[in-house]
Amino acid sequence: MASDPSALAQHIAQVALIDQHAHGCWLAAGDRRRFENALNEANTEPLAGSGFDSQLGFAVRAHCGPVLGLPEHVDPQAYWDRRRQHGEAELARLFLPPANVSDWLIDTGIQDDTATAGTAEMAELSGNRAHEIVRLEQVAEQAARAPGHYASAFEEILHRRAATAVGTKSILAYRGGFEGDLSEPTAAQVAEAADRWRDNGGTRLRDRVLLRFGLHRALRLGKPLQFHVGFGDRDCDLSKANPLLLRDFLEHSADTPIVLLHCYPYEREAGYLAQAFNNVYLDGGLSVNYLGARAPAFIARLLEMAPFGRILYSSDGFGPAELHYLGAALWRNGIHRVLRAFVAAGDWSEKDAIRVVDLIARENAARIYRV
Amino acid sequence: MASDPSALAQHIAQVALIDQHAHGCWLAAGDRRRFENALNEANTEPLAGSGFDSQLGFAVRAHCGPVLGLPEHVDPQAYWDRRRQHGEAELARLFLPPANVSDWLIDTGIQDDTATAGTAEMAELSGNRAHEIVRLEQVAEQAARAPGHYASAFEEILHRRAATAVGTKSILAYRGGFEGDLSEPTAAQVAEAADRWRDNGGTRLRDRVLLRFGLHRALRLGKPLQFHVGFGDRDCDLSKANPLLLRDFLEHSADTPIVLLHCYPYEREAGYLAQAFNNVYLDGGLSVNYLGARAPAFIARLLEMAPFGRILYSSDGFGPAELHYLGAALWRNGIHRVLRAFVAAGDWSEKDAIRVVDLIARENAARIYRV
Amino acid sequence: MASDPSALAQHIAQVALIDQHAHGCWLAAGDRRRFENALNEANTEPLAGSGFDSQLGFAVRAHCGPVLGLPEHVDPQAYWDRRRQHGEAELARLFLPPANVSDWLIDTGIQDDTATAGTAEMAELSGNRAHEIVRLEQVAEQAARAPGHYASAFEEILHRRAATAVGTKSILAYRGGFEGDLSEPTAAQVAEAADRWRDNGGTRLRDRVLLRFGLHRALRLGKPLQFHVGFGDRDCDLSKANPLLLRDFLEHSADTPIVLLHCYPYEREAGYLAQAFNNVYLDGGLSVNYLGARAPAFIARLLEMAPFGRILYSSDGFGPAELHYLGAALWRNGIHRVLRAFVAAGDWSEKDAIRVVDLIARENAARIYRV
């Protein structure tokens, strides 16, 4: 991209992104094992091999090495030796600004033992704005511990948290998947399910009634509702994370924007849903990082059935600040590769390509999240 | 393609196509909203954004603009301003002939308030031949309104209509999908189901027994039986329109050609079925138009597992005559891109590539439809 | 590749492969019909058209013609005329050595009327090493015919055969598919199921209890366990051969390497599983041959989510010796095309690319099979 003097290439290199789905970067130091494990999303066990031996690992060496003053493709040991010379906050200050992200939308719902940046810290470390995305299952778990009626507690916590947040998120994919009834339960069903859950400890929500309750409360809020879709860790049964299974729910979701995250390997199905429903959006975050050299082919598939007003950018960075930077670097490279080819073939004009870059990079997100 | 002097490029530019699945183009004038909605297949609601903001919209501007004397990539407003200066029949006379289609196979079964061309009108407007494809669910709905036994009425209407038609079509995908038993029902089951359906009004057939009955009657007719597969409007549950679910039916379909239409995102599964069964064919109509600049990647996937004697061309044009033209333009561009690369890599000879173009463009269709 | 002087191209052209999944080539002469039918995997009926009219058929003419002293893309008749001048063993001596395979891993479990090479004959004909893969369903069918308790007989046969074999294989995909419970049955369940099966003749195992029993015995053996996944003949219901359905089984497979074979069109799902589980491997054999000119796109998708230490090479050749050679030729061409592009784009270094070639070509297989 650097060597391409076209207006399109220049525009892609410079446009400020809205990263519409990410988590906090690490704040506390850790060992090499932690770092390498963070380069594998799907495996919940300690890695048997090196986390560097993957498209993501190669992409870190190719794109993040130079940010640390190292040559491209530097070997893993040299990368780690340089990286460990910096604290995590210092690494965030090195990697976040060159991502050129004006607004980070931070899902604060991951419960993890490791200290990670919250919304305010992401803003401070990057020198940019940050906004919260409220995870619905976390709200539910807070409501389980709150006094009084579960439904009222959920509603109170959701509204309080959402007042300063820009959207909500569901990890239903990790709590049983999309298959089956997703209609709104009755108040009596909710009360009964909540009593049962509270009696059982009220942790790690998997009750379908309460999951459905949360989704419908989020719909009423009207702020964008994000869904984890497809690729993630193996706690998610990928065969039940196909977004086509959300069809009935989408039929009843009215005007609330529904954002399908990650989507791999269902990005074509997600694009179809974005064409089928006025309020459905899609995003390839997480997948782009994990695909590395193969990200352009994936980004091209995101540009199939979905109207261009419904495609969003995110990194889904979490943990190493490299991932927040890499998402942006790989997306810029990939969209450039894809759109340059569309223009070269005479299928798109360069002016159109630049406009679509702006829509995906920030305008679509700015419109629905009002940031 | 225009700038490629190779024999392959010249051949692709000139070969007359058989468009083996299309509907009529509009005959009556309409407003811009109607036109833009016709650029979105999946959404059954009025579009929230512009129908131009999609691969199909961009492809209309790139390929159809010049047919109207406009520059490539002309902006949507200018395109609309020029388009509205013509009546729909006049537009058909502009767009249909340059598609260079010798034979249109017209599915006449869409019930729509808008006046659209029938078989005779498509022939007249294009200056070429047109043939009918009879929609089975429409025959069923006609039989429901006919006097006497349902099965006899169905059989009589089917044979009468099929006498001048070249094939039949099922939209089972829209009437419950492919999942479940598709064996032939008994006469008693048919009679009982027909009574029930007629008692309930006999409209919009969704009864599985009668749907299965229609399929098996069509099989016996021996003329090619087309199935809507995959991508379509959201009334179709895409997760139940996977052609792999037709496996048992195909096992019992004997020699009647079965044509899998559209196929996105299941084109690889459809190609496998074409390899697995001597009587299965596949087609990428509709999808090619909606994929626009991404159509070459799709056309390449159609050329994976399917034997070359089982791949067909269609536009699935319906409504704006642009779509009947665009299908041909995008297919010619796409197959050129794909086959040129096969030849350049040394994987295919140019002579082979030209022969495969002829098979897909017209010879396979001419053979099974006898046109 | 021949014209590319790069170190990567030279390395790919010369690296000796471990073909980690193949069957024997033919030993007895046959007619043209047999040969053409062997160019179609999915169809279990005699072919209606020519087996040459497919990506595989074109690839045979392009790549195997020259091995027989014919020009590339020679026409089918001339190919057949030359081929028939040789005996099958002579053809094997022409095609196996230039595949440059140091070790053939031969699944000896296909029961076929045609005489095909066993492990020793493959070694002799190729001039290289050959090792056995024991098919579990064949062991079960041997145990059904053995005297005494079924479980003891199975265990005895498995251990005896596995003592000189390097791994096992399951064709569960052909015997009901992956859906449903795959946990280990109790001894009583096994005894009861075995009695029932033996009473019914003890042929073609489809009993789920005994299939599950076999898998868990193979796991305990600790040698790699291969699964037929995805693409195969139509006896396999492709919708039940999606490897995501193996998730629960994989969760309980501990450290035994599990190798997902073929994988088309589920190669992206298989790659995800290879990332999710430390002991899961994937392979694109069979598919690469059938994709011909489209093999590079498939090989690229194999390089998405899977760690590079978990990707293996195989041809899945069976019958015509062309297929054992072609798998190697197409893989070399395809991996070259894909990796050359990664390097040219700056995403990978050439050194990395060469290392990944070695991992896939032989090192990963050498490690898990200990050959």
XYZ file of C-alpha atoms in Angstrom, chain A residues 77-302:
226
model
C 12.675 -15.012 20.021
C 13.915 -11.585 18.969
C 10.353 -10.287 18.935
C 9.749 -11.525 22.442
C 13.090 -10.196 23.694
C 12.223 -6.716 22.452
C 8.635 -6.854 23.633
C 9.585 -7.818 27.191
C 11.693 -4.691 27.498
C 8.462 -2.682 27.626
C 5.688 -2.666 30.193
C 2.192 -3.423 28.899
C 1.047 0.178 29.298
C 4.115 1.313 27.403
C 3.335 -1.206 24.642
C -0.195 0.179 24.489
C 1.232 3.675 24.049
C 3.359 2.351 21.182
C 0.676 0.299 19.407
C -2.618 2.113 19.962
C -1.875 5.538 18.427
C -0.583 4.227 15.054
C -3.800 2.208 14.664
C -5.303 5.647 13.940
C -8.587 4.834 15.620
C -10.586 7.896 16.661
C -13.067 5.910 18.783
C -12.724 2.586 20.558
C -15.931 0.780 21.492
C -14.974 -1.402 24.427
C -16.845 -4.510 25.514
C -16.109 -4.449 29.234
C -17.745 -7.769 29.992
C -14.838 -10.216 29.916
C -14.193 -11.501 33.408
C -10.570 -12.370 33.510
C -7.949 -12.588 36.205
C -5.575 -10.412 34.248
C -5.734 -6.666 34.663
C -6.944 -5.145 31.392
C -7.725 -1.590 30.412
C -11.220 -0.236 30.913
C -12.816 2.403 28.739
C -11.080 5.329 30.437
C -7.693 3.656 30.278
C -8.089 2.795 26.581
C -8.811 6.478 25.936
C -5.825 7.587 27.962
C -3.373 5.079 26.477
C -4.418 5.709 22.883
C -4.977 9.444 23.126
C -8.398 8.918 21.529
C -12.017 8.536 22.580
C -13.396 5.334 24.070
C -16.984 4.276 24.705
C -18.538 1.345 26.501
C -20.439 -1.635 25.118
C -22.394 -3.372 27.889
C -22.387 -7.147 27.882
C -25.882 -8.455 28.575
C -24.829 -11.658 30.282
C -22.765 -9.614 32.721
C -25.781 -7.442 33.460
C -27.742 -10.628 34.135
C -25.077 -11.916 36.499
C -25.090 -8.571 38.311
C -28.893 -8.741 38.550
C -28.665 -12.256 39.979
C -26.649 -10.863 42.864
C -28.826 -7.767 43.340
C -31.679 -7.674 45.866
C -35.352 -7.764 44.804
C -37.046 -8.944 41.640
C -34.622 -10.142 38.991
C -36.385 -8.457 36.100
C -36.467 -5.079 37.830
C -32.855 -5.401 38.879
C -31.811 -6.322 35.325
C -33.749 -3.399 33.909
C -32.322 -0.973 36.438
C -28.713 -2.082 35.909
C -29.083 -2.172 32.125
C -30.500 1.344 31.976
C -27.980 2.745 34.417
C -25.041 1.233 32.528
C -26.458 1.916 29.089
C -26.972 5.584 29.883
C -23.272 6.163 29.284
C -22.738 3.276 26.865
C -23.210 3.226 23.088
C -24.498 -0.322 22.668
C -24.962 -3.781 24.118
C -23.537 -7.193 23.318
C -24.682 -10.770 23.667
C -22.526 -13.860 23.901
C -25.503 -16.172 23.418
C -23.227 -18.115 21.038
C -21.239 -19.183 24.116
C -24.276 -19.933 26.215
C -26.004 -22.586 24.166
C -25.958 -21.055 20.698
C -28.591 -19.640 18.377
C -30.694 -22.732 17.807
C -34.215 -22.778 19.194
C -36.825 -20.323 20.405
C -35.559 -16.784 20.965
C -38.925 -15.115 21.558
C -39.583 -12.908 24.551
C -40.511 -14.887 27.660
C -43.385 -13.892 29.937
C -42.817 -12.136 33.259
C -43.815 -15.318 35.090
C -41.321 -17.412 33.128
C -38.590 -14.901 33.883
C -39.392 -14.825 37.594
C -39.404 -18.592 37.817
C -36.176 -19.009 35.848
C -34.471 -16.316 37.898
C -35.456 -17.990 41.176
C -34.050 -21.272 39.939
C -30.828 -19.682 38.756
C -30.345 -17.681 41.959
C -30.934 -20.844 43.985
C -28.194 -22.512 41.962
C -25.711 -19.751 42.642
C -26.499 -17.227 39.905
C -23.197 -17.580 38.067
C -22.401 -18.085 34.366
C -25.847 -17.601 32.901
C -26.930 -20.418 30.582
C -30.673 -20.347 31.220
C -32.431 -19.819 27.872
C -35.373 -17.938 29.382
C -33.106 -15.378 31.008
C -30.865 -15.116 27.949
C -33.942 -14.422 25.809
C -35.212 -11.909 28.374
C -31.932 -10.009 28.178
C -31.967 -9.873 24.384
C -35.471 -8.441 24.260
C -34.698 -5.847 26.928
C -31.686 -4.814 24.856
C -33.847 -4.544 21.738
C -36.147 -2.137 23.540
C -33.227 0.024 24.536
C -32.806 0.784 20.841
C -29.009 1.060 20.960
C -27.095 -1.324 18.667
C -27.026 -4.915 19.886
C -23.886 -6.887 18.978
C -23.840 -10.683 18.719
C -20.797 -12.884 18.857
C -21.145 -14.952 15.647
C -18.991 -17.806 14.423
C -15.278 -18.077 15.259
C -14.298 -17.843 18.898
C -12.981 -20.168 21.549
C -14.041 -23.787 21.658
C -16.569 -23.225 24.445
C -18.691 -21.995 21.553
C -20.165 -24.803 19.456
C -19.456 -23.351 16.021
C -22.256 -25.381 14.442
C -24.739 -23.472 16.625
C -23.208 -20.070 15.986
C -24.411 -19.822 12.384
C -26.230 -16.479 12.092
C -28.926 -17.997 9.863
C -30.287 -19.501 13.067
C -31.079 -15.943 14.229
C -33.599 -15.438 11.423
C -36.742 -15.527 13.554
C -35.194 -13.232 16.145
C -34.190 -10.774 13.428
C -37.731 -10.831 12.036
C -38.876 -9.463 15.402
C -36.033 -7.071 16.073
C -37.756 -4.048 14.515
C -35.411 -1.067 14.088
C -32.707 -1.781 16.644
C -29.402 -2.238 14.813
C -28.153 -5.812 15.160
C -24.420 -6.211 14.584
C -23.042 -9.645 13.668
C -19.434 -9.828 14.892
C -16.472 -11.907 13.551
C -18.703 -14.178 11.409
C -16.013 -16.585 10.138
C -16.765 -19.032 8.510
C -20.309 -17.702 8.125
C -19.482 -14.290 6.655
C -21.457 -15.004 3.488
C -24.507 -16.010 5.511
C -24.103 -12.840 7.590
C -23.896 -10.729 4.432
C -27.131 -12.258 3.208
C -28.828 -11.314 6.483
C -27.543 -7.766 6.120
C -29.225 -7.627 2.725
C -32.399 -9.252 4.040
C -32.968 -7.001 7.061
C -32.783 -3.215 7.154
C -31.324 -3.298 10.669
C -28.614 -5.965 10.311
C -24.884 -5.101 10.153
C -21.789 -7.241 9.874
C -18.176 -7.043 10.903
C -15.102 -9.193 10.413
C -13.193 -8.296 13.571
C -11.122 -11.035 15.209
C -11.222 -13.049 11.991
C -9.107 -10.496 10.115
C -6.344 -10.782 12.728
C -6.410 -14.565 12.746
C -6.351 -14.783 8.961
C -3.234 -12.654 8.522
C -2.028 -13.097 4.936
C -5.432 -14.559 4.084
C -7.389 -11.565 5.418
C -7.842 -9.971 1.966
C -9.825 -13.004 0.740
C -12.064 -12.740 3.794
C -12.546 -8.986 3.481
C -13.557 -9.578 -0.144
C -16.256 -12.011 0.977
C -17.575 -9.434 3.448
